[in-house]
């Protein structure tokens, strides 16, 4: 029976503690991360996620022509495309607070036409992203 018990898988830390206990050495108690001086990640609160759920007032789909951006020199394509995109969304959604998704900004440098989804929340913040 003893041989069967030894075959049971035990993590190396438990094996080390058993050996130290058999030898008569004092077994060290495990320290928590705070006691070791390591940084502890803060607990995530579900309240914040609930607060981030925004009430959508207006949602629209647009196809935006960015060909004017391609009249600029090559290094300025993306900058002018994002500027055109912001102007278009600002004009049609009637808001100055605009957040453009990073994927949309990256795609704006490549494409002459973009299909986007724009959503406006209760506070007036407009979020534009690729459709």
Short mmCIF file of C-alpha atoms in Angstrom, two decimals:
data_model
loop_
_atom_site.label_atom_id
_atom_site.label_comp_id
_atom_site.label_asym_id
_atom_site.label_seq_id
_atom_site.Cartn_x
_atom_site.Cartn_y
_atom_site.Cartn_z
CA UNK A 1 0.00 0.00 0.00
CA UNK A 2 2.83 2.39 0.75
CA UNK A 3 4.19 1.98 -2.76
CA UNK A 4 0.78 2.98 -4.20
CA UNK A 5 0.70 6.16 -2.14
CA UNK A 6 4.12 7.22 -3.41
CA UNK A 7 2.96 6.97 -7.02
CA UNK A 8 0.31 9.61 -6.45
CA UNK A 9 1.24 12.83 -8.20
CA UNK A 10 2.23 15.63 -5.87
CA UNK A 11 3.53 19.03 -6.84
CA UNK A 12 7.22 19.56 -6.16
CA UNK A 13 6.51 22.10 -3.41
CA UNK A 14 4.49 19.54 -1.42
CA UNK A 15 7.20 16.91 -1.88
CA UNK A 16 9.84 19.34 -0.60
CA UNK A 17 7.78 20.11 2.50
CA UNK A 18 7.26 16.40 3.23
CA UNK A 19 11.02 15.72 2.96
CA UNK A 20 11.83 18.62 5.27
CA UNK A 21 9.23 17.42 7.79
CA UNK A 22 10.71 13.89 7.74
CA UNK A 23 14.25 15.23 8.22
CA UNK A 24 13.09 17.25 11.22
CA UNK A 25 13.70 20.62 9.65
CA UNK A 26 11.33 23.44 10.28
CA UNK A 27 8.89 23.80 7.40
CA UNK A 28 8.62 27.31 6.04
CA UNK A 29 5.15 28.72 5.82
CA UNK A 30 4.18 30.06 2.43
CA UNK A 31 4.14 33.80 2.20
CA UNK A 32 1.50 35.73 0.35
CA UNK A 33 2.45 37.98 -2.53
CA UNK A 34 2.12 41.05 -0.31
CA UNK A 35 4.53 39.61 2.28
CA UNK A 36 7.07 38.80 -0.43
CA UNK A 37 6.98 42.41 -1.56
CA UNK A 38 5.52 41.67 -4.97
CA UNK A 39 2.90 43.81 -6.60
CA UNK A 40 -0.63 42.56 -6.25
CA UNK A 41 -3.13 43.17 -9.02
CA UNK A 42 -6.20 45.05 -7.84
CA UNK A 43 -9.47 43.19 -7.95
CA UNK A 44 -11.67 43.99 -10.89
CA UNK A 45 -14.97 45.56 -10.10
CA UNK A 46 -18.06 44.67 -12.08
CA UNK A 47 -19.51 48.07 -11.17
CA UNK A 48 -17.21 49.79 -13.64
CA UNK A 49 -18.35 47.54 -16.47
CA UNK A 50 -21.96 48.31 -15.66
CA UNK A 51 -21.24 52.03 -15.71
CA UNK A 52 -19.61 51.74 -19.13
CA UNK A 53 -22.81 50.42 -20.67
CA UNK A 54 -23.97 53.50 -22.48
CA UNK A 55 -27.39 54.41 -23.64
CA UNK A 56 -27.23 54.70 -27.43
CA UNK A 57 -29.25 57.61 -28.76
CA UNK A 58 -28.36 57.37 -32.44
CA UNK A 59 -26.69 54.74 -34.61
CA UNK A 60 -26.00 55.12 -38.32
CA UNK A 61 -24.02 53.46 -41.10
CA UNK A 62 -22.06 55.60 -43.54
CA UNK A 63 -19.93 55.09 -46.63
CA UNK A 64 -17.26 57.78 -46.60
CA UNK A 65 -15.25 58.87 -49.64
CA UNK A 66 -11.66 59.63 -48.64
CA UNK A 67 -10.27 60.26 -52.13
CA UNK A 68 -9.37 63.86 -51.18
CA UNK A 69 -6.81 62.46 -48.73
CA UNK A 70 -5.01 60.73 -51.60
CA UNK A 71 -4.37 64.08 -53.30
CA UNK A 72 -1.90 64.85 -50.52
CA UNK A 73 1.69 63.57 -50.52
CA UNK A 74 2.07 59.93 -49.46
CA UNK A 75 3.34 60.58 -45.91
CA UNK A 76 0.25 62.71 -45.17
CA UNK A 77 -2.43 60.31 -46.44
CA UNK A 78 -3.40 58.90 -43.05
CA UNK A 79 -3.38 62.23 -41.25
CA UNK A 80 -5.64 63.90 -43.80
CA UNK A 81 -7.88 60.81 -44.09
CA UNK A 82 -8.49 60.79 -40.32
CA UNK A 83 -9.15 64.54 -40.40
CA UNK A 84 -11.71 64.08 -43.22
CA UNK A 85 -13.28 61.20 -41.31
CA UNK A 86 -13.64 63.31 -38.14
CA UNK A 87 -15.12 66.23 -40.08
CA UNK A 88 -17.64 63.97 -41.81
CA UNK A 89 -18.75 62.24 -38.61
CA UNK A 90 -18.90 65.55 -36.73
CA UNK A 91 -21.08 67.12 -39.41
CA UNK A 92 -23.52 64.23 -39.78
CA UNK A 93 -23.81 63.17 -36.13
CA UNK A 94 -23.88 66.80 -34.88
CA UNK A 95 -21.28 66.35 -32.16
CA UNK A 96 -17.74 67.55 -31.53
CA UNK A 97 -16.79 64.67 -29.19
CA UNK A 98 -15.59 61.92 -31.51
CA UNK A 99 -13.69 58.70 -30.80
CA UNK A 100 -12.29 56.86 -33.82
CA UNK A 101 -11.39 53.19 -33.39
CA UNK A 102 -7.69 52.38 -34.04
CA UNK A 103 -8.63 49.81 -36.71
CA UNK A 104 -10.61 52.47 -38.55
CA UNK A 105 -7.74 54.96 -38.43
CA UNK A 106 -5.32 52.35 -39.77
CA UNK A 107 -7.69 51.37 -42.57
CA UNK A 108 -8.27 55.03 -43.48
CA UNK A 109 -4.69 55.31 -44.74
CA UNK A 110 -5.20 52.46 -47.23
CA UNK A 111 -8.78 52.71 -48.50
CA UNK A 112 -10.37 55.39 -50.65
CA UNK A 113 -13.85 54.49 -49.41
CA UNK A 114 -14.80 53.22 -45.97
CA UNK A 115 -17.96 51.74 -44.59
CA UNK A 116 -18.31 52.79 -40.95
CA UNK A 117 -20.73 52.47 -38.08
CA UNK A 118 -21.21 55.58 -35.93
CA UNK A 119 -23.00 55.49 -32.57
CA UNK A 120 -23.89 58.48 -30.42
CA UNK A 121 -24.56 58.07 -26.71
CA UNK A 122 -26.58 60.14 -24.26
CA UNK A 123 -23.60 62.36 -23.33
CA UNK A 124 -22.92 63.26 -26.98
CA UNK A 125 -19.84 61.08 -27.48
CA UNK A 126 -19.70 59.59 -30.98
CA UNK A 127 -17.81 56.33 -31.54
CA UNK A 128 -16.85 55.48 -35.11
CA UNK A 129 -15.66 51.99 -36.06
CA UNK A 130 -15.38 49.78 -39.11
CA UNK A 131 -18.48 47.90 -40.06
#
